[in-house]
mmCIF file of C-alpha atoms in Angstrom:
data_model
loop_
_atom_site.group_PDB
_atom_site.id
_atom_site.type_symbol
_atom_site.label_atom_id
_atom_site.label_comp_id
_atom_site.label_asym_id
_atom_site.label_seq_id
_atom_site.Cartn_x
_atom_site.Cartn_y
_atom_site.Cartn_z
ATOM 1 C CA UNK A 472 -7.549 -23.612 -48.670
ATOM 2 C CA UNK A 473 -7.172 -27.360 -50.363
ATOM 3 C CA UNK A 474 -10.816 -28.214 -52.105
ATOM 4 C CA UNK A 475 -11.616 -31.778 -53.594
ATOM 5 C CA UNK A 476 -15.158 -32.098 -55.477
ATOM 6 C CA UNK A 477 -16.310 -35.132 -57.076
ATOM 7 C CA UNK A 478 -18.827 -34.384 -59.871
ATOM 8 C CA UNK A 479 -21.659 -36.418 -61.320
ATOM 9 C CA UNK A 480 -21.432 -38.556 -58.821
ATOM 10 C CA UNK A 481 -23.340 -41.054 -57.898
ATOM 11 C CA UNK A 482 -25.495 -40.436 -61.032
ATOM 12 C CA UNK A 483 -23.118 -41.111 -64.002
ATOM 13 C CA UNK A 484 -20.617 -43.218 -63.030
ATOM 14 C CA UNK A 485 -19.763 -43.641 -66.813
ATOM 15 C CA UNK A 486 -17.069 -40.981 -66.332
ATOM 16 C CA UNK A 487 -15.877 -39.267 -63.023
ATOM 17 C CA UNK A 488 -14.618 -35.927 -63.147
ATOM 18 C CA UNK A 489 -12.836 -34.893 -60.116
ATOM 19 C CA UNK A 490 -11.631 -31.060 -59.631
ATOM 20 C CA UNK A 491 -8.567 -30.269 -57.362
ATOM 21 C CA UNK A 492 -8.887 -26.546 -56.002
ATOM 22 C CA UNK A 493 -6.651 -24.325 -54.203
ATOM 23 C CA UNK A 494 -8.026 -21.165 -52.694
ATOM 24 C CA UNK A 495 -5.822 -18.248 -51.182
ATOM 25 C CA UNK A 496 -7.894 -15.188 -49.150
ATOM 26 C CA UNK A 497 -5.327 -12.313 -49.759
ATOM 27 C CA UNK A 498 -6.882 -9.470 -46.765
ATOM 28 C CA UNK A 499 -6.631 -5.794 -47.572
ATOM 29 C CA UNK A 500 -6.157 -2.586 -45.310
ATOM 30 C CA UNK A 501 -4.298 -3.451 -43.385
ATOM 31 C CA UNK A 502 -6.424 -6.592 -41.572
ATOM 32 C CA UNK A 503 -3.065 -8.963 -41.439
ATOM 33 C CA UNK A 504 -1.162 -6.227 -39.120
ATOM 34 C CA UNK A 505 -4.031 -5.865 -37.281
ATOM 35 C CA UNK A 506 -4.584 -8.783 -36.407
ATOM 36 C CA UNK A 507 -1.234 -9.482 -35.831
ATOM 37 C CA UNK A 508 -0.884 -6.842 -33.059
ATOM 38 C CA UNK A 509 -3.883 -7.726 -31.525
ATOM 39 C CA UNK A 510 -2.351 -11.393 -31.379
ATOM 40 C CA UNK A 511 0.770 -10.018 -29.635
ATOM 41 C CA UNK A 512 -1.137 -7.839 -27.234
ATOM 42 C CA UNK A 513 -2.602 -11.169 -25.701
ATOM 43 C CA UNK A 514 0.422 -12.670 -25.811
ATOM 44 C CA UNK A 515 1.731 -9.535 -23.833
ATOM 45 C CA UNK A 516 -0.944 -9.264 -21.436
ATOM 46 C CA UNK A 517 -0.635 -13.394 -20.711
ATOM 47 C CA UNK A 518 2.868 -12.753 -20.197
ATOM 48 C CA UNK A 519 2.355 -9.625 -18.049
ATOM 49 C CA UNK A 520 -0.591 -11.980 -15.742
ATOM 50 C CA UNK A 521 1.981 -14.331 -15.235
ATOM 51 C CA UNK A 522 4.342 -11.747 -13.977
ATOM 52 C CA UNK A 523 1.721 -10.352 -11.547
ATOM 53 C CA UNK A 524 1.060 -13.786 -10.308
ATOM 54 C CA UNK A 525 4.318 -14.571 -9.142
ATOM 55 C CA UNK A 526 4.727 -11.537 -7.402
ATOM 56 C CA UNK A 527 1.647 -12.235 -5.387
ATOM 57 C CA UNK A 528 3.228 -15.633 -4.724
ATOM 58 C CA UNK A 529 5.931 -13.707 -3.110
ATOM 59 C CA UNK A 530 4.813 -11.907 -0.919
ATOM 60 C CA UNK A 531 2.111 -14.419 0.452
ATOM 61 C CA UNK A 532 5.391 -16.254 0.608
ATOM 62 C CA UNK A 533 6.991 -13.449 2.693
ATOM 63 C CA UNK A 534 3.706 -13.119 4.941
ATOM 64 C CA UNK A 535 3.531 -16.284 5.938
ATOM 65 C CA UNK A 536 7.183 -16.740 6.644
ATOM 66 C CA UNK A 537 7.484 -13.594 8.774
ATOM 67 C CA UNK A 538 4.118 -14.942 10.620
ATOM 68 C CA UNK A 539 6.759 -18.042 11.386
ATOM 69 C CA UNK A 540 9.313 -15.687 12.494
ATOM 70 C CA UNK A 541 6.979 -14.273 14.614
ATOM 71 C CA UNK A 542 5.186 -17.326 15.873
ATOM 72 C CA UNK A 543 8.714 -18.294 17.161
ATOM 73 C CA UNK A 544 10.266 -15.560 18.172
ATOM 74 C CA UNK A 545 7.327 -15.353 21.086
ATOM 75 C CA UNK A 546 7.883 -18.929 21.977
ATOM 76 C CA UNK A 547 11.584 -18.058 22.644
ATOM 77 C CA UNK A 548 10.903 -14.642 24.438
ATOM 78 C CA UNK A 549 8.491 -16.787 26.409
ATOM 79 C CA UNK A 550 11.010 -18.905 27.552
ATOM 80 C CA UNK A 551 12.937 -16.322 28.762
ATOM 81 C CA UNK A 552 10.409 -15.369 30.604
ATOM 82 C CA UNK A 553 9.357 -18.258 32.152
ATOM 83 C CA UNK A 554 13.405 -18.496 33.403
ATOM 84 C CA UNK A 555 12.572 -15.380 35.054
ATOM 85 C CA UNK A 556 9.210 -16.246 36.982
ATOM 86 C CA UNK A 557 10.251 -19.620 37.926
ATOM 87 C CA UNK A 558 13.376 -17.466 39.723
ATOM 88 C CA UNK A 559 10.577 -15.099 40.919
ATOM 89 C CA UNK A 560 8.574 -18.186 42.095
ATOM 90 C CA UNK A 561 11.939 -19.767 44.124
ATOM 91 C CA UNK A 562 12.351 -16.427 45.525
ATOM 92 C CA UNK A 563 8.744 -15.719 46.895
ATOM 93 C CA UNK A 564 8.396 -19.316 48.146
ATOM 94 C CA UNK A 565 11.432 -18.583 50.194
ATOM 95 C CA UNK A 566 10.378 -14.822 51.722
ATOM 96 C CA UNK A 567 7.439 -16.750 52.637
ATOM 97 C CA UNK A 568 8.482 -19.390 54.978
ATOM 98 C CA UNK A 569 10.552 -16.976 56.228
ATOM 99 C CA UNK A 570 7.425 -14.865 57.286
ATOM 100 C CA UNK A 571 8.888 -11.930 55.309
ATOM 101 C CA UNK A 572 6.369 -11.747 52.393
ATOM 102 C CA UNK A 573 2.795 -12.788 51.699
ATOM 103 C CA UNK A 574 0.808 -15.529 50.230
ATOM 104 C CA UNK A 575 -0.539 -13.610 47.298
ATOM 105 C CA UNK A 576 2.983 -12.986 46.242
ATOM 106 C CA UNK A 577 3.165 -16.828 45.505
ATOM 107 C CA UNK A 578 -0.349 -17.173 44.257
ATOM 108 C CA UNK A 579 0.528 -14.265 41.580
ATOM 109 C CA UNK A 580 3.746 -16.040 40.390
ATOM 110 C CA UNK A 581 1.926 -19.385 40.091
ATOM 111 C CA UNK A 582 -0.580 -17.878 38.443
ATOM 112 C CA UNK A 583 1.948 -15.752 35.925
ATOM 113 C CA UNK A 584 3.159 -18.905 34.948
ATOM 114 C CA UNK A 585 -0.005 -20.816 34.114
ATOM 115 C CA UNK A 586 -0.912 -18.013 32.173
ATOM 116 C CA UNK A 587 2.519 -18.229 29.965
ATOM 117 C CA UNK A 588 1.657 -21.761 29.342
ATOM 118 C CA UNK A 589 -1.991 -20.493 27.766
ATOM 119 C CA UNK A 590 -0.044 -17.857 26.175
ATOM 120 C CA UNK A 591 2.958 -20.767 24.477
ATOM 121 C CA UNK A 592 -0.316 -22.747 23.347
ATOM 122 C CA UNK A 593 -1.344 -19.513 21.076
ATOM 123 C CA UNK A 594 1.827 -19.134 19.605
ATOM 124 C CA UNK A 595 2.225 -22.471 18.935
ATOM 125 C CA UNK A 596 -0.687 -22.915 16.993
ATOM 126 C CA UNK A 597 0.126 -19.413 15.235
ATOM 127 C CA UNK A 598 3.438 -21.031 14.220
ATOM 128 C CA UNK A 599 1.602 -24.266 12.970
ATOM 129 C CA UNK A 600 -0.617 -21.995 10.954
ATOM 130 C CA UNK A 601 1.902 -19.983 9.477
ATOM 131 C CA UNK A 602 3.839 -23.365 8.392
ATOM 132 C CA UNK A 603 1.225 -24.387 6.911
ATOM 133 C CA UNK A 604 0.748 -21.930 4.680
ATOM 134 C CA UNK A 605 4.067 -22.030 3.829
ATOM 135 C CA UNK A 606 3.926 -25.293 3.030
ATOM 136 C CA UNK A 607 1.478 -24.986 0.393
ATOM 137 C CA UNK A 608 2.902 -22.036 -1.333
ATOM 138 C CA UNK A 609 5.958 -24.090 -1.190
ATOM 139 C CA UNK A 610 4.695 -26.924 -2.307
ATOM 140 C CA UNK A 611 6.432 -28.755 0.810
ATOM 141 C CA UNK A 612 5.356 -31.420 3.405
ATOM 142 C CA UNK A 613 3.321 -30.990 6.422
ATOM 143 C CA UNK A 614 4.424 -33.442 8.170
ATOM 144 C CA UNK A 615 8.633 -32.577 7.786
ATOM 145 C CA UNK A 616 10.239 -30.814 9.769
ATOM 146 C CA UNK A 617 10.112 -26.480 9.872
ATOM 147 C CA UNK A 618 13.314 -25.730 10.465
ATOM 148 C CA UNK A 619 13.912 -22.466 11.786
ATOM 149 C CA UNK A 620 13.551 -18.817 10.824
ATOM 150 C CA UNK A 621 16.206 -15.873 11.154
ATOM 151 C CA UNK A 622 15.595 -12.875 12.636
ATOM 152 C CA UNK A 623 15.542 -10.626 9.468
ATOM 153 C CA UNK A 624 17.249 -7.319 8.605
ATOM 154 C CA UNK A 625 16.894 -3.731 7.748
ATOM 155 C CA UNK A 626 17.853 -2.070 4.513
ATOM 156 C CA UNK A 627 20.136 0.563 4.687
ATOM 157 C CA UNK A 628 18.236 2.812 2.428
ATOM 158 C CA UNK A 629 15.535 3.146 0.369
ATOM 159 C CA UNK A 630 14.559 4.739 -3.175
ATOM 160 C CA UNK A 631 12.363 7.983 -2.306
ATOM 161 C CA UNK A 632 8.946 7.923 -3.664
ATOM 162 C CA UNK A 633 8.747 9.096 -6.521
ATOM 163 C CA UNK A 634 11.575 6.908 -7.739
ATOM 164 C CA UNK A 635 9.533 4.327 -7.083
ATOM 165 C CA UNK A 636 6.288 5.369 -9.095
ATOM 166 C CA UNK A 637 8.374 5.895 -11.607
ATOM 167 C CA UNK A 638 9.756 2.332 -11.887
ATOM 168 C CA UNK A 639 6.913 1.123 -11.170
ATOM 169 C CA UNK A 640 4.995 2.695 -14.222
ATOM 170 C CA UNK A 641 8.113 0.641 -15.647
ATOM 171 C CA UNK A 642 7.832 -3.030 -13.989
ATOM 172 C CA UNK A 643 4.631 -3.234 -12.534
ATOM 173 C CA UNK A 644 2.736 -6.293 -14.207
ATOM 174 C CA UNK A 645 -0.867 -4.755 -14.268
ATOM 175 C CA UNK A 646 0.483 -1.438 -15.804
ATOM 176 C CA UNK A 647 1.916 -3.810 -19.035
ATOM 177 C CA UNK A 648 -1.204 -5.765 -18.917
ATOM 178 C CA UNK A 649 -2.936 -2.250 -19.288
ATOM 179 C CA UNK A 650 -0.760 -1.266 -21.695
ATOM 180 C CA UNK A 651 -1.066 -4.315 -23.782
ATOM 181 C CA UNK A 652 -5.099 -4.151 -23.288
ATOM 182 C CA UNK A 653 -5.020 -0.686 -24.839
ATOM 183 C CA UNK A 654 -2.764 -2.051 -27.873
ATOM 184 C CA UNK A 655 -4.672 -4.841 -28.361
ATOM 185 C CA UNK A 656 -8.286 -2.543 -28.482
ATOM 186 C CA UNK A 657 -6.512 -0.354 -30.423
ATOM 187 C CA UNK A 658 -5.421 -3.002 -33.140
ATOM 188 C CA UNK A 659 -9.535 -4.161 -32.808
ATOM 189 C CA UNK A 660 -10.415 -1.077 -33.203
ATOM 190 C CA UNK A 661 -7.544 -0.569 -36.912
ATOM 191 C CA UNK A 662 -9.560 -4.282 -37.594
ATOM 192 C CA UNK A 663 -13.040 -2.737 -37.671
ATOM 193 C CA UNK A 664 -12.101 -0.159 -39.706
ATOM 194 C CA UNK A 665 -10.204 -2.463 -41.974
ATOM 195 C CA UNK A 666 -13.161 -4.562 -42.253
ATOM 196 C CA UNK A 667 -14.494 -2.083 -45.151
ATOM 197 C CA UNK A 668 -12.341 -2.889 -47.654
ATOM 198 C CA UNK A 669 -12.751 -5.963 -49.767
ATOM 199 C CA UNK A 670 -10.570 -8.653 -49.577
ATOM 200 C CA UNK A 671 -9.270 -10.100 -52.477
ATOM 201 C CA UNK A 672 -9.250 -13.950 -53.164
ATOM 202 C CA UNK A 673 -7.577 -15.919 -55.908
ATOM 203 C CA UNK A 674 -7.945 -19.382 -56.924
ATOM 204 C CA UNK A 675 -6.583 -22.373 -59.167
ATOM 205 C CA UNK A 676 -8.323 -25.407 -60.128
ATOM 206 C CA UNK A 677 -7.306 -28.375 -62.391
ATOM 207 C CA UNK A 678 -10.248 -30.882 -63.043
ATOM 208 C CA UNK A 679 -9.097 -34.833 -64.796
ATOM 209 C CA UNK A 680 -11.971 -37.005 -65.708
ATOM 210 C CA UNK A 681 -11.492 -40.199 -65.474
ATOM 211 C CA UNK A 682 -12.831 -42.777 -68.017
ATOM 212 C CA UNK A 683 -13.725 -40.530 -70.279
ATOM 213 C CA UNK A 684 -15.210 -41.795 -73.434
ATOM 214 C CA UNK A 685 -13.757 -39.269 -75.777
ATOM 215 C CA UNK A 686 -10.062 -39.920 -74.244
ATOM 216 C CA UNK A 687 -8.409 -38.234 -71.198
ATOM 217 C CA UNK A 688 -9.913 -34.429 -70.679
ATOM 218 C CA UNK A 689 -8.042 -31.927 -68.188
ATOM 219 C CA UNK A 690 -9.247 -28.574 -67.687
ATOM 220 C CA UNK A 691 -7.285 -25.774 -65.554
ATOM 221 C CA UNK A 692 -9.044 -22.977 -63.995
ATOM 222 C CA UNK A 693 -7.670 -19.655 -62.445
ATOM 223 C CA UNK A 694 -9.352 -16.528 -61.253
ATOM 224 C CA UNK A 695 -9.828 -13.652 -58.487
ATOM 225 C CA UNK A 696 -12.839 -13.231 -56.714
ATOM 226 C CA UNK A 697 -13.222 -9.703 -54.629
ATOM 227 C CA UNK A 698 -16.383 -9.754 -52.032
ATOM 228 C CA UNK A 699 -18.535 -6.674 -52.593
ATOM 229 C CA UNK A 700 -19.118 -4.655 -49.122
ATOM 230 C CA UNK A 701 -22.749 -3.280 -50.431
ATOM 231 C CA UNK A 702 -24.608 -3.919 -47.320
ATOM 232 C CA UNK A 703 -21.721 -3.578 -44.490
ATOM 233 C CA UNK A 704 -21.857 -0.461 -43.744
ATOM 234 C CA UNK A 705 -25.037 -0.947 -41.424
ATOM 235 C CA UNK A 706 -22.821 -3.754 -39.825
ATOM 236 C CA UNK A 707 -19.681 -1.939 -40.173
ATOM 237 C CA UNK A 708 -20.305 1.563 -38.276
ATOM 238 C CA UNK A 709 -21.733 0.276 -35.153
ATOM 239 C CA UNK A 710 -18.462 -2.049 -34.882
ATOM 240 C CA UNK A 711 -16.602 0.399 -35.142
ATOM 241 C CA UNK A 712 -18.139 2.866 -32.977
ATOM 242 C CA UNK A 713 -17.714 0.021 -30.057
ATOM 243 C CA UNK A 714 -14.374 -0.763 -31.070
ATOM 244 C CA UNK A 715 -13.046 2.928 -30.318
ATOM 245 C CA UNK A 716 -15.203 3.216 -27.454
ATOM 246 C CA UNK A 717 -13.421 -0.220 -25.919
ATOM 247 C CA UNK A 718 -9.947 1.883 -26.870
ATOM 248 C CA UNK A 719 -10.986 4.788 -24.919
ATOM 249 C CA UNK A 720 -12.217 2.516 -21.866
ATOM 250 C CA UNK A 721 -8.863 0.998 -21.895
ATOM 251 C CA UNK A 722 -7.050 4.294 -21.530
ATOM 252 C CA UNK A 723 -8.723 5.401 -19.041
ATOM 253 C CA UNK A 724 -8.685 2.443 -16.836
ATOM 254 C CA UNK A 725 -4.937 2.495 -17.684
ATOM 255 C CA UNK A 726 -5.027 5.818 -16.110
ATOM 256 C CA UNK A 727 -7.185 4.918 -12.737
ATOM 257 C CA UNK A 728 -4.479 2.041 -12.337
ATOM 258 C CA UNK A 729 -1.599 4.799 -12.917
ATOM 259 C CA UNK A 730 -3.169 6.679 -10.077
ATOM 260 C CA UNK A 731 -4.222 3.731 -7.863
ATOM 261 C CA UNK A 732 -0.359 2.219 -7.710
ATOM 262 C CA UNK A 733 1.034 5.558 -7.146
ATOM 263 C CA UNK A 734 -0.847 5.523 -3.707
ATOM 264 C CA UNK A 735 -0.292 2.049 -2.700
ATOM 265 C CA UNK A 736 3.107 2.781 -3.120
ATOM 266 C CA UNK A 737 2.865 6.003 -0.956
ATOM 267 C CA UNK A 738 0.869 4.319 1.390
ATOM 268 C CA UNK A 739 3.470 1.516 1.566
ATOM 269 C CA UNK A 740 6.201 3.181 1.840
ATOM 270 C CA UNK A 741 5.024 5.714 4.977
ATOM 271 C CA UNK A 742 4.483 2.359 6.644
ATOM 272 C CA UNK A 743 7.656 0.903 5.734
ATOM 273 C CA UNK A 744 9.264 3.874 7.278
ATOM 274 C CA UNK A 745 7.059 3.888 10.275
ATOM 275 C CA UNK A 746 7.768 0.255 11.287
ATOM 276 C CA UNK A 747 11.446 1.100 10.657
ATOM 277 C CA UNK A 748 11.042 3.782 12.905
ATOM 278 C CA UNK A 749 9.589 1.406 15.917
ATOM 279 C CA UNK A 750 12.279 -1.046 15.662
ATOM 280 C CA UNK A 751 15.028 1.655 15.970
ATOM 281 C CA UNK A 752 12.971 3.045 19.430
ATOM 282 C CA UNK A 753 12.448 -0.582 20.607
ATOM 283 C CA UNK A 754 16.448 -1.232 20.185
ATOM 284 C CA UNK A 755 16.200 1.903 22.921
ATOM 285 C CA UNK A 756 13.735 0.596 24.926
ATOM 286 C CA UNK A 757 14.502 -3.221 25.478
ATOM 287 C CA UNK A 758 17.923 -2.150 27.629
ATOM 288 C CA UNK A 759 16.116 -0.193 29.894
ATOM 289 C CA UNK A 760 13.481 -2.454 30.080
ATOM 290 C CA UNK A 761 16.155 -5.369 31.189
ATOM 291 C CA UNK A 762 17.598 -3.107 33.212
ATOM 292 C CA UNK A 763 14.496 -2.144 35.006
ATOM 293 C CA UNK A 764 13.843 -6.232 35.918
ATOM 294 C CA UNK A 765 17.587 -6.834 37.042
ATOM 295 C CA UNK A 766 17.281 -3.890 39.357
ATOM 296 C CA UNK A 767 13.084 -4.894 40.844
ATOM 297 C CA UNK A 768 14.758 -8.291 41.690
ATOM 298 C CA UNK A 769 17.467 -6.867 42.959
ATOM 299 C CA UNK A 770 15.516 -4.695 45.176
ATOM 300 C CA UNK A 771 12.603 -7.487 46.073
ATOM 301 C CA UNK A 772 15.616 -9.937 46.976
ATOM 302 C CA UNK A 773 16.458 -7.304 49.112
ATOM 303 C CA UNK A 774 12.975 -6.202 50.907
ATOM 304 C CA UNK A 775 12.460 -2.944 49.233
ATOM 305 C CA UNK A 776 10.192 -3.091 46.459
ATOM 306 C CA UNK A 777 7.058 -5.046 46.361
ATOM 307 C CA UNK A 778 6.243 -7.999 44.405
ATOM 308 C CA UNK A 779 4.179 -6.774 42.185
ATOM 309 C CA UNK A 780 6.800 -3.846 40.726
ATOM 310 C CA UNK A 781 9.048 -6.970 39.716
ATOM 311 C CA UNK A 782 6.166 -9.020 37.872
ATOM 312 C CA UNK A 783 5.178 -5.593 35.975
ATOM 313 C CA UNK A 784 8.233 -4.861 35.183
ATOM 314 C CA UNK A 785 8.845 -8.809 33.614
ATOM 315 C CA UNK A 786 5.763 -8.345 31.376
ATOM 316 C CA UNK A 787 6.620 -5.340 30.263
ATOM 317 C CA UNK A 788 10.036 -6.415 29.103
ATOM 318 C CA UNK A 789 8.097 -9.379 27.298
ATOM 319 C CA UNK A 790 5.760 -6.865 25.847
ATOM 320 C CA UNK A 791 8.770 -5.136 24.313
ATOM 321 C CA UNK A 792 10.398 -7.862 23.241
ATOM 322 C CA UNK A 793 7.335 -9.519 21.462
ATOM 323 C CA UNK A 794 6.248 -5.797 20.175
ATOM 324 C CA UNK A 795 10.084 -5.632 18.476
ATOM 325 C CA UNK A 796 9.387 -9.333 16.777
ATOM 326 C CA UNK A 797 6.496 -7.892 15.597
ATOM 327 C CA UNK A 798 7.647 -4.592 13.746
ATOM 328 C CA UNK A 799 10.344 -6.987 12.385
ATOM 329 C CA UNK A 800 7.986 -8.861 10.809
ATOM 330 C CA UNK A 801 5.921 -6.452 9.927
ATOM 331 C CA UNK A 802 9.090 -4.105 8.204
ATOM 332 C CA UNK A 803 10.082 -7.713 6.401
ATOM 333 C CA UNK A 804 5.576 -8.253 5.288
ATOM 334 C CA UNK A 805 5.298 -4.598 4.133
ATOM 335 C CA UNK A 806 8.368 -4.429 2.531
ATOM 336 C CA UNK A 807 7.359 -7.465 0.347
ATOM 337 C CA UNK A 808 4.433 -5.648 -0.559
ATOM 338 C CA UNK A 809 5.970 -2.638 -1.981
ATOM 339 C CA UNK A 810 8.184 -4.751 -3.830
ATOM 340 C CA UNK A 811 4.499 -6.023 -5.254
ATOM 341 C CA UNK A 812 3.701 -2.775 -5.950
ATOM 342 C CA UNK A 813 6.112 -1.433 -7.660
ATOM 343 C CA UNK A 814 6.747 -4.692 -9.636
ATOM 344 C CA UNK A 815 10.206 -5.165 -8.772
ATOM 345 C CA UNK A 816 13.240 -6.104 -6.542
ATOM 346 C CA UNK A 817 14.076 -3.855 -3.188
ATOM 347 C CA UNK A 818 15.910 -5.840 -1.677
ATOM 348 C CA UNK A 819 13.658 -8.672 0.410
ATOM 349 C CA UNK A 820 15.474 -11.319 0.136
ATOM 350 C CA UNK A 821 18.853 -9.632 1.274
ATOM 351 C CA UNK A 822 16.966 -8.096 3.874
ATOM 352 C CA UNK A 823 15.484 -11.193 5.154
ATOM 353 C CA UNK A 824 18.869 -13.755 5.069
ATOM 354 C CA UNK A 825 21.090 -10.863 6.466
ATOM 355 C CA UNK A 826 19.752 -10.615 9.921
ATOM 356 C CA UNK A 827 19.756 -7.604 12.023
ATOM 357 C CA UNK A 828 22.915 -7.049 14.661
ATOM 358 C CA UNK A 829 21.632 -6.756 18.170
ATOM 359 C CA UNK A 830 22.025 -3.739 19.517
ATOM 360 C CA UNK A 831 20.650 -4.501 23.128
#
């Protein structure tokens, strides 16, 4: 610390004295390396936030784009679909000016295909949603243009479990922001204690007067000056009593969030697996499902099987379809989040560019 006093001033003006002081605090017990590591446990636990916040960004990221994926994907299987009732509508309009099938059977097709128009209307205000949330993760334009998604992939394999707790006791941004939390009470806690031992303070001084009667005068000063904790200790217990409490909360907060990610990752991962599961028995199901329409209009062109067995058997296929979009998305949405919660890479990305091969 710099000091500049000006003495006998503005009383005697018949000689100024001015006195140029530097002051240097030296701390002792150790308050400089406490305060140190309680400067770089911030620093950790800012750096740590950060971390946590961009994985958050991803996967809202990764929600909303699979939401997209999804939106779409419904808007193309009902286009499909509405190939197939417009055939259904040629081919009732015919059976009934020929007098060999009924009025209703007309009226129902009409009225499947009104209803896929409500249906297109949902979706497309699902996909507008989704872009637009997109868009402002992204920081992208509304107005220009979506572009469009890929049907995403599956990873071939996984870490088990407990690989994953593991790694993520490792990665996971909130465990080092813990971790940092207890470092830094821990270093407050070193501090209070500290805080009973003197600190020492030395100090230089050189004083000039100027227009000085009895010719130029220059006096130097030097000395130590040590502040005497008589009355601290009433101050001095109490802070440290809360300081080591504050470490103890920190631990064991640290150790609820140890527990808590270890189930979000179990929890994520059995749901992982389950919507892997459904994709691999819709890949079984969507065949038979196609095979089931090809062979009702088959049999209604024919005259043996009623109307209704061919419209039932077109919604179903769309209900497959749309239910395999939608364990796609959700594999891609809940894999993103067990990246999140184990704090690093699996794989979305790849996952999500590669594609999946088409196995029906």
């Amino acid at each position: 610390m710099l000091m500049v006093q000006l003495w006998n001033a503005p009383v005697d003006f018949s000689s100024i004295p001015v006195m140029v002081q530097l002051t240097q605090p030296i701390p002792l017990g150790g308050k400089r390396a406490a305060r140190t590591d309680a400067a770089r446990a911030d620093a950790s636990m800012a750096e740590a936030e950060l971390a946590g916040k961009r994985r958050e960004i991803e996967t809202q990221v990764a929600s909303a784009y699979f939401d997209l994926f999804l939106a779409e994907r419904t808007l193309e299987v009902d286009d499909e679909l509405e190939g197939l009732l417009k055939v259904l509508l040629q081919s009732s309009e015919a059976r009934v000016s020929t007098g060999k099938g009924e009025q209703v059977e007309l009226l129902r097709a009409q009225g499947s295909l009104v209803q896929l128009k409500s249906d297109r209307e949902t979706a497309v205000d699902h996909r507008r949603s989704a872009w637009s949330r997109l868009a402002s993760l992204l920081d992208r334009d509304l107005a220009a243009p979506t572009g469009t998604t890929t049907q995403p992939g599956m990873l071939t394999s996984l870490p088990e479990v407990s690989e994953l707790q593991q790694r993520a006791l490792r990665e996971r941004p909130e465990l080092a922001a813990a971790r940092a939390q207890i470092a830094a009470a821990e270093a407050q806690a070193r501090l209070a204690k500290a805080s009973t031992v003197p600190d020492l303070g030395v100090f230089a001084a050189e004083m000039h007067v100027f227009r000085n009667p009895g010719g130029p005068s220059n006096f130097l000063f030097a000395g130590v000056q040590v502040n005497l904790p008589i009355f601290s200790g009433g101050k001095n217990r109490p802070r440290i009593a809360s300081a080591q409490a504050l470490v103890i909360a920190a631990q064991e907060a640290t150790h609820a969030l140890r527990n808590r990610v270890a189930s979000e990752i179990a929890e994520t991962y059995a749901h992982l697996l389950a919507e892997q599961h459904q994709i691999d028995l819709h890949h079984q199901l969507i065949p038979i499902a196609r095979q089931t329409v090809e062979s009702a209009q088959s049999s209604y062109a024919a005259g043996r099987t009623a109307f209704v067995m061919v419209l039932d058997s077109a919604r179903e296929l769309r209900m497959h379809e749309l239910d395999l979009a939608t364990h796609f998305a959700m594999y891609e949405q809940r894999l993103a989040e067990l990246q999140r919660a184990v704090g690093a890479d699996l794989g979305l990305e790849r996952s999500a560019e590669a594609g999946h091969e088409e196995r029906h």
